[in-house]
């Protein structure tokens, strides 16, 4: 193959995808059943409930994440197309992994039963993989992305299993660390896979008005349905009051977040102009922070203050830290997941700790603080170690990564019929 | 700053936004609580119900209105971006204003309680502000838009309070005047802010195929979810039969509306071609007309006839009245809100009157007619006076409006990274 | 009119549309009532249920089908705009036709009552018309499309009536043949209307990155809401367990389908690159196959295997059969409905037969096989005959079809204000 073309994946992607899909199919044949009891056990309402929640999360995963990644001017097809491929694989794998490792997904005779709750949890695990992918978009090929997302889902479920086994952490608590886990995993992979050739600035890594609007689309779908994302797992009867608080809190904090994101973006620009990518990303940071803190938030204004701070930090991070990360640490972060997910996630974790401690005393408070810190430390260890390991494996040239010049470019992977048919 | 650039808003927008947001936050701290009783009082179903309704309205406000305003070829980022900013601020302000002025939002000890119903009403008030914004899009900067939308929400809620206090009008009745109130408010502001420089035709005020598709997007989201928009407040048990009638009526009248909009657009064009902007706008006018008339409509065919007439008037208005308004009255109406909201709104109001009178006799009929006319006249007075006053305040040069040449242009407010990084 | 312009439809489309719309209105006046009992009879939950289902189907019909047809680089406005026009007319007609021919839509005194179920069935009938339209997009004008979609809906409902009268087939069973009926109807029309001028390849029949993203949009909306599309009619209490199976089965088979579609597209490309249009189309084929087979599928893995095969056949069909159809049979299929709907539909029908036979014995099995084959044969006869007849009628030059050069081009039907106002 002449050096001006990106390496063909014809012998790689179909092979890997067919092998994995066949494996998944076999595992589904022997292990997975549909939970027929669902309708009988839980009366009709909770089901309608969960199906609507499931769809909101579904839209965020497949539409939201996909179109968020279309902001690069030449990477729209890959950004949205690969997202669907990875998410479709990761969801299947997450159903299996959750079933194998976490007892709440297994039923008598050891089989995995699919229910709305298990599918929502699988999609939330997939979300953590898609966040990780955000850090390496444009610099990896779909084979690498596919392996990375499956390893990330494995790591995320293993982390849940560790937290449950060692610390008796409940599912909701550990799932909501998905933002921190996914983003740091992705940043680690991106750090290991660093390419000198995309520094200081890759000529194709830019945005224009039309791709900004496509990304606006993804952003809005994420932004609008985030209350459902945060509250989707709160479906049992005794969690309803909390569910309500989470919905209103997420909604109001996201409203504050948009205002702060635009103001910060304009204030930190020398010409007083807003940056579409920064605004879109920072506007979502409130959802992340509230997602981690939510079980401790009881008043709308607390949620709004958390949203305010998350958006402020995220906005400043985009202006001042993103380039610093690239030059000082050689870590390129395509979608800025560090600023959208890691920092607001840590902020939310911290807010959670403070809010809980405020209502506790003496030994109980110390116990909770230690427990809360251990949960974060274990999660950080797992995601950092697995991220680095995954990066090292993906660096292997057997995966045929594209050349530096072909980064952030759809033409490495997609046919363009109009170019082909031009005489 | 050199005259070729639009004036920087760095010292204006962040200041205004941060001040207002801090004020809102303080008011939320002291006044707003989440209504914990919601789940207990109303059994599960009505809640699921309202949450789904809320989301449909939510999608219309943030996605629908935002992408409707992307039809201008160089104003897409502003059209959709500012929409989110304004709506996020206006929703918070509407929750507060509704709570302060309207007793149904206040509970014991005078606090404002957030519930699905209060959030939906806040978003409907926001809708009236976004309609007003439609008239001045592209000719104002975000500081002006922000102030205008907050004043509009204030005026809208004050109008509700006046109607309730003077005429004992119920909430549903006065809220559905949102189309008339918002559009006339916006047209008044646009009339006061008239710029000679954008007449006869501004070179940047045009559309192309791609922006037409983005606008199609917003149009379709409005169009598809309008039945929920009209029926969202009909959630109590005894309003269900009406709710059903409204849903089917809105649905069918919108279907008729699309057919009429396309036919009129083709019939009134000398070359027999349709105009995308006219078609998209007129197709929505049936929803407006039905929204105002809905409580009096009991048969599907009545709704369809109202939709037919609304779309016909709106389509003719776009062809023959829009330019006339500009030249004869010096009133430029970017999104044609006069033809989409005012005229169909008045038509709906008139249909409401006729349908009610048809089932009444003697004194009752006269009483109702007087009452109905008074409601409209008061609303017109409030919105016209407040619109003119707002326009005069916004004309002040302290808000740093852009030059005529920078109208309808994203570059006045947004960074374009691809231009920056080009050598 | 000079020959370089497409023939003006000013004297055709408005006339046809107004006449038909007036006819529909009159039929609605005399025949259609809203079913006021709906809320009382069925308790609240099933209604919320159906309204949510209705909206999902609604989004697929108006947003999904519309944006699927925006992939052609110069046909976006027509693809999405005509879709709304046709669907809005077809839905009204389907409500009437269903009411006239099928007894489950009629009530005492012979009137047609609108309910969520009847509206959903009308939208499913409309779906079959929109599938047919997919085969002729770009080569016909809106008058032809309008007549064709109304005839298609008529044929589809008549076929249901024949199946019910002759074979006592239930509604669900015959509705799910919509994919096979619609696609073959469309292919027949396209075959009769064949134009030599668009062979071997029309210069405007191509796609680019931006239109690929718009089409991605439509694809994703179809893909995400397909579980609701397949399960929308399963709303009664005793169909709930099946409903659950259909939702999970459709969801999982679509996930498998995406993976297979991308792999096949890359594997069959000489340069190892994926084709966006092929991937988008094939990814949806699993939903079609499952839709036809669904009542016989009881395990998730069976659904996944059907999805795997459907996507494989569809992907191969796009690469190897589409051009063959054009050259050998002179049948041009714009959206490839033969590969997306016909082949997966037949596959689903076959899977249905095999799965049912596996659980039957002796005479019962033979009876079922004969019945099942008869259903397909009758449907094929009706759609092939009506398709050819419709094609012959539409070939009449009174409908003023555009010239070959104006195929796949918005400019034949839409004003472009930016071109008009350029000096």
PDB file of C-alpha atoms in Angstrom, chain A residues 79-230:
ATOM      1  CA  UNK A  79     -17.096  10.470  15.410  1.00  0.00           C
ATOM      2  CA  UNK A  80     -20.728   9.482  15.113  1.00  0.00           C
ATOM      3  CA  UNK A  81     -20.281   6.187  13.228  1.00  0.00           C
ATOM      4  CA  UNK A  82     -17.633   4.609  15.438  1.00  0.00           C
ATOM      5  CA  UNK A  83     -19.635   5.696  18.471  1.00  0.00           C
ATOM      6  CA  UNK A  84     -22.526   3.482  17.397  1.00  0.00           C
ATOM      7  CA  UNK A  85     -20.211   0.548  16.647  1.00  0.00           C
ATOM      8  CA  UNK A  86     -18.410   0.773  19.988  1.00  0.00           C
ATOM      9  CA  UNK A  87     -21.556   1.362  21.999  1.00  0.00           C
ATOM     10  CA  UNK A  88     -23.347  -1.571  20.341  1.00  0.00           C
ATOM     11  CA  UNK A  89     -20.461  -3.908  21.176  1.00  0.00           C
ATOM     12  CA  UNK A  90     -19.903  -2.487  24.650  1.00  0.00           C
ATOM     13  CA  UNK A  91     -23.562  -2.810  25.624  1.00  0.00           C
ATOM     14  CA  UNK A  92     -23.564  -6.519  24.797  1.00  0.00           C
ATOM     15  CA  UNK A  93     -20.322  -7.035  26.682  1.00  0.00           C
ATOM     16  CA  UNK A  94     -21.549  -5.012  29.658  1.00  0.00           C
ATOM     17  CA  UNK A  95     -24.704  -7.134  29.928  1.00  0.00           C
ATOM     18  CA  UNK A  96     -22.475 -10.220  30.059  1.00  0.00           C
ATOM     19  CA  UNK A  97     -19.845  -8.765  32.421  1.00  0.00           C
ATOM     20  CA  UNK A  98     -22.442  -7.363  34.812  1.00  0.00           C
ATOM     21  CA  UNK A  99     -24.119 -10.741  34.818  1.00  0.00           C
ATOM     22  CA  UNK A 100     -20.917 -12.689  35.446  1.00  0.00           C
ATOM     23  CA  UNK A 101     -19.494 -10.463  38.190  1.00  0.00           C
ATOM     24  CA  UNK A 102     -22.357  -8.725  39.957  1.00  0.00           C
ATOM     25  CA  UNK A 103     -24.847 -10.933  41.812  1.00  0.00           C
ATOM     26  CA  UNK A 104     -27.814  -8.548  41.387  1.00  0.00           C
ATOM     27  CA  UNK A 105     -27.892  -9.460  37.698  1.00  0.00           C
ATOM     28  CA  UNK A 106     -27.944 -13.238  38.215  1.00  0.00           C
ATOM     29  CA  UNK A 107     -30.851 -15.384  39.052  1.00  0.00           C
ATOM     30  CA  UNK A 108     -31.535 -18.948  39.981  1.00  0.00           C
ATOM     31  CA  UNK A 109     -29.546 -21.581  38.085  1.00  0.00           C
ATOM     32  CA  UNK A 110     -26.844 -18.970  37.523  1.00  0.00           C
ATOM     33  CA  UNK A 111     -28.327 -17.469  34.380  1.00  0.00           C
ATOM     34  CA  UNK A 112     -28.174 -13.797  33.470  1.00  0.00           C
ATOM     35  CA  UNK A 113     -31.627 -12.276  33.179  1.00  0.00           C
ATOM     36  CA  UNK A 114     -32.190  -9.203  31.058  1.00  0.00           C
ATOM     37  CA  UNK A 115     -34.419  -6.564  32.588  1.00  0.00           C
ATOM     38  CA  UNK A 116     -34.830  -2.824  32.081  1.00  0.00           C
ATOM     39  CA  UNK A 117     -32.557  -2.259  35.067  1.00  0.00           C
ATOM     40  CA  UNK A 118     -29.823  -4.516  33.699  1.00  0.00           C
ATOM     41  CA  UNK A 119     -29.975  -2.862  30.292  1.00  0.00           C
ATOM     42  CA  UNK A 120     -29.792   0.620  31.860  1.00  0.00           C
ATOM     43  CA  UNK A 121     -26.765  -0.456  33.917  1.00  0.00           C
ATOM     44  CA  UNK A 122     -25.151  -1.874  30.788  1.00  0.00           C
ATOM     45  CA  UNK A 123     -25.672   1.444  29.010  1.00  0.00           C
ATOM     46  CA  UNK A 124     -24.216   3.377  31.949  1.00  0.00           C
ATOM     47  CA  UNK A 125     -21.129   1.134  31.827  1.00  0.00           C
ATOM     48  CA  UNK A 126     -21.003   1.823  28.095  1.00  0.00           C
ATOM     49  CA  UNK A 127     -21.121   5.542  28.863  1.00  0.00           C
ATOM     50  CA  UNK A 128     -17.889   5.226  30.824  1.00  0.00           C
ATOM     51  CA  UNK A 129     -16.265   3.559  27.812  1.00  0.00           C
ATOM     52  CA  UNK A 130     -17.484   6.287  25.461  1.00  0.00           C
ATOM     53  CA  UNK A 131     -16.079   8.960  27.781  1.00  0.00           C
ATOM     54  CA  UNK A 132     -12.718   7.209  27.627  1.00  0.00           C
ATOM     55  CA  UNK A 133     -12.941   7.111  23.836  1.00  0.00           C
ATOM     56  CA  UNK A 134     -13.438  10.890  23.864  1.00  0.00           C
ATOM     57  CA  UNK A 135      -9.826  11.372  24.906  1.00  0.00           C
ATOM     58  CA  UNK A 136      -8.354   9.435  21.976  1.00  0.00           C
ATOM     59  CA  UNK A 137     -10.812  10.279  19.150  1.00  0.00           C
ATOM     60  CA  UNK A 138      -9.077  10.966  15.871  1.00  0.00           C
ATOM     61  CA  UNK A 139      -5.727   9.496  16.876  1.00  0.00           C
ATOM     62  CA  UNK A 140      -6.667   5.820  16.840  1.00  0.00           C
ATOM     63  CA  UNK A 141      -8.315   3.470  14.374  1.00  0.00           C
ATOM     64  CA  UNK A 142     -11.591   1.609  14.975  1.00  0.00           C
ATOM     65  CA  UNK A 143      -9.855  -1.651  15.892  1.00  0.00           C
ATOM     66  CA  UNK A 144      -7.989   0.107  18.667  1.00  0.00           C
ATOM     67  CA  UNK A 145     -11.156   1.910  19.754  1.00  0.00           C
ATOM     68  CA  UNK A 146     -13.100  -1.352  19.838  1.00  0.00           C
ATOM     69  CA  UNK A 147     -10.549  -3.157  21.998  1.00  0.00           C
ATOM     70  CA  UNK A 148     -10.144  -0.130  24.237  1.00  0.00           C
ATOM     71  CA  UNK A 149     -13.858   0.219  24.866  1.00  0.00           C
ATOM     72  CA  UNK A 150     -14.287  -3.465  25.714  1.00  0.00           C
ATOM     73  CA  UNK A 151     -11.317  -3.383  28.112  1.00  0.00           C
ATOM     74  CA  UNK A 152     -12.686  -0.208  29.685  1.00  0.00           C
ATOM     75  CA  UNK A 153     -16.071  -1.819  30.295  1.00  0.00           C
ATOM     76  CA  UNK A 154     -14.303  -4.822  31.815  1.00  0.00           C
ATOM     77  CA  UNK A 155     -12.267  -2.558  34.076  1.00  0.00           C
ATOM     78  CA  UNK A 156     -15.322  -0.568  35.103  1.00  0.00           C
ATOM     79  CA  UNK A 157     -17.282  -3.674  36.059  1.00  0.00           C
ATOM     80  CA  UNK A 158     -14.250  -5.187  37.827  1.00  0.00           C
ATOM     81  CA  UNK A 159     -13.915  -1.951  39.801  1.00  0.00           C
ATOM     82  CA  UNK A 160     -17.567  -2.215  40.824  1.00  0.00           C
ATOM     83  CA  UNK A 161     -16.955  -5.805  41.865  1.00  0.00           C
ATOM     84  CA  UNK A 162     -13.906  -4.793  43.953  1.00  0.00           C
ATOM     85  CA  UNK A 163     -15.785  -1.944  45.626  1.00  0.00           C
ATOM     86  CA  UNK A 164     -18.692  -4.238  46.399  1.00  0.00           C
ATOM     87  CA  UNK A 165     -16.498  -7.062  47.694  1.00  0.00           C
ATOM     88  CA  UNK A 166     -14.039  -5.002  49.718  1.00  0.00           C
ATOM     89  CA  UNK A 167     -16.155  -2.059  50.842  1.00  0.00           C
ATOM     90  CA  UNK A 168     -19.746  -3.238  50.405  1.00  0.00           C
ATOM     91  CA  UNK A 169     -20.403  -0.177  48.213  1.00  0.00           C
ATOM     92  CA  UNK A 170     -23.858  -0.263  46.669  1.00  0.00           C
ATOM     93  CA  UNK A 171     -24.386  -0.294  42.889  1.00  0.00           C
ATOM     94  CA  UNK A 172     -25.621   3.298  42.550  1.00  0.00           C
ATOM     95  CA  UNK A 173     -22.649   4.670  44.442  1.00  0.00           C
ATOM     96  CA  UNK A 174     -20.037   2.854  42.376  1.00  0.00           C
ATOM     97  CA  UNK A 175     -21.764   3.368  39.032  1.00  0.00           C
ATOM     98  CA  UNK A 176     -21.782   7.109  39.489  1.00  0.00           C
ATOM     99  CA  UNK A 177     -17.978   7.063  39.486  1.00  0.00           C
ATOM    100  CA  UNK A 178     -18.268   6.252  35.771  1.00  0.00           C
ATOM    101  CA  UNK A 179     -17.238   9.776  34.799  1.00  0.00           C
ATOM    102  CA  UNK A 180     -14.003   9.725  36.827  1.00  0.00           C
ATOM    103  CA  UNK A 181     -13.182   6.154  35.818  1.00  0.00           C
ATOM    104  CA  UNK A 182     -13.850   6.624  32.120  1.00  0.00           C
ATOM    105  CA  UNK A 183     -12.147   9.963  31.682  1.00  0.00           C
ATOM    106  CA  UNK A 184      -8.944   9.047  33.548  1.00  0.00           C
ATOM    107  CA  UNK A 185      -8.769   5.707  31.737  1.00  0.00           C
ATOM    108  CA  UNK A 186      -9.025   7.564  28.437  1.00  0.00           C
ATOM    109  CA  UNK A 187      -6.476  10.193  29.388  1.00  0.00           C
ATOM    110  CA  UNK A 188      -3.997   7.480  30.395  1.00  0.00           C
ATOM    111  CA  UNK A 189      -4.429   5.678  27.085  1.00  0.00           C
ATOM    112  CA  UNK A 190      -4.013   8.955  25.237  1.00  0.00           C
ATOM    113  CA  UNK A 191      -0.853   9.716  27.239  1.00  0.00           C
ATOM    114  CA  UNK A 192       0.721   6.353  26.376  1.00  0.00           C
ATOM    115  CA  UNK A 193      -0.302   6.645  22.717  1.00  0.00           C
ATOM    116  CA  UNK A 194       1.052  10.192  22.440  1.00  0.00           C
ATOM    117  CA  UNK A 195       2.189  11.156  18.925  1.00  0.00           C
ATOM    118  CA  UNK A 196       4.762  13.889  18.487  1.00  0.00           C
ATOM    119  CA  UNK A 197       3.304  14.656  15.085  1.00  0.00           C
ATOM    120  CA  UNK A 198       0.102  16.244  16.354  1.00  0.00           C
ATOM    121  CA  UNK A 199       1.973  18.835  18.431  1.00  0.00           C
ATOM    122  CA  UNK A 200       1.720  21.839  18.626  1.00  0.00           C
ATOM    123  CA  UNK A 201      -1.442  21.727  16.605  1.00  0.00           C
ATOM    124  CA  UNK A 202      -2.747  19.329  14.015  1.00  0.00           C
ATOM    125  CA  UNK A 203      -4.002  21.088  10.912  1.00  0.00           C
ATOM    126  CA  UNK A 204      -7.152  18.960  10.765  1.00  0.00           C
ATOM    127  CA  UNK A 205      -8.051  19.413  14.421  1.00  0.00           C
ATOM    128  CA  UNK A 206     -10.402  22.332  13.949  1.00  0.00           C
ATOM    129  CA  UNK A 207     -14.067  23.099  13.849  1.00  0.00           C
ATOM    130  CA  UNK A 208     -16.395  25.165  11.666  1.00  0.00           C
ATOM    131  CA  UNK A 209     -19.932  26.514  11.880  1.00  0.00           C
ATOM    132  CA  UNK A 210     -21.680  23.465  10.447  1.00  0.00           C
ATOM    133  CA  UNK A 211     -19.826  20.905  12.552  1.00  0.00           C
ATOM    134  CA  UNK A 212     -20.360  23.199  15.532  1.00  0.00           C
ATOM    135  CA  UNK A 213     -24.078  22.864  14.927  1.00  0.00           C
ATOM    136  CA  UNK A 214     -23.884  19.079  14.670  1.00  0.00           C
ATOM    137  CA  UNK A 215     -21.996  19.038  17.966  1.00  0.00           C
ATOM    138  CA  UNK A 216     -24.632  21.420  19.396  1.00  0.00           C
ATOM    139  CA  UNK A 217     -27.082  18.731  18.609  1.00  0.00           C
ATOM    140  CA  UNK A 218     -25.271  16.057  20.560  1.00  0.00           C
ATOM    141  CA  UNK A 219     -24.670  18.505  23.388  1.00  0.00           C
ATOM    142  CA  UNK A 220     -28.333  19.399  23.640  1.00  0.00           C
ATOM    143  CA  UNK A 221     -29.440  15.765  23.675  1.00  0.00           C
ATOM    144  CA  UNK A 222     -26.989  15.099  26.499  1.00  0.00           C
ATOM    145  CA  UNK A 223     -28.004  18.274  28.304  1.00  0.00           C
ATOM    146  CA  UNK A 224     -31.756  17.760  27.997  1.00  0.00           C
ATOM    147  CA  UNK A 225     -31.842  14.123  29.076  1.00  0.00           C
ATOM    148  CA  UNK A 226     -29.198  14.309  31.820  1.00  0.00           C
ATOM    149  CA  UNK A 227     -31.836  14.414  34.586  1.00  0.00           C
ATOM    150  CA  UNK A 228     -32.972  10.995  33.370  1.00  0.00           C
ATOM    151  CA  UNK A 229     -29.375   9.770  33.136  1.00  0.00           C
ATOM    152  CA  UNK A 230     -28.727  10.618  36.779  1.00  0.00           C
TER     153      UNK A 230
END
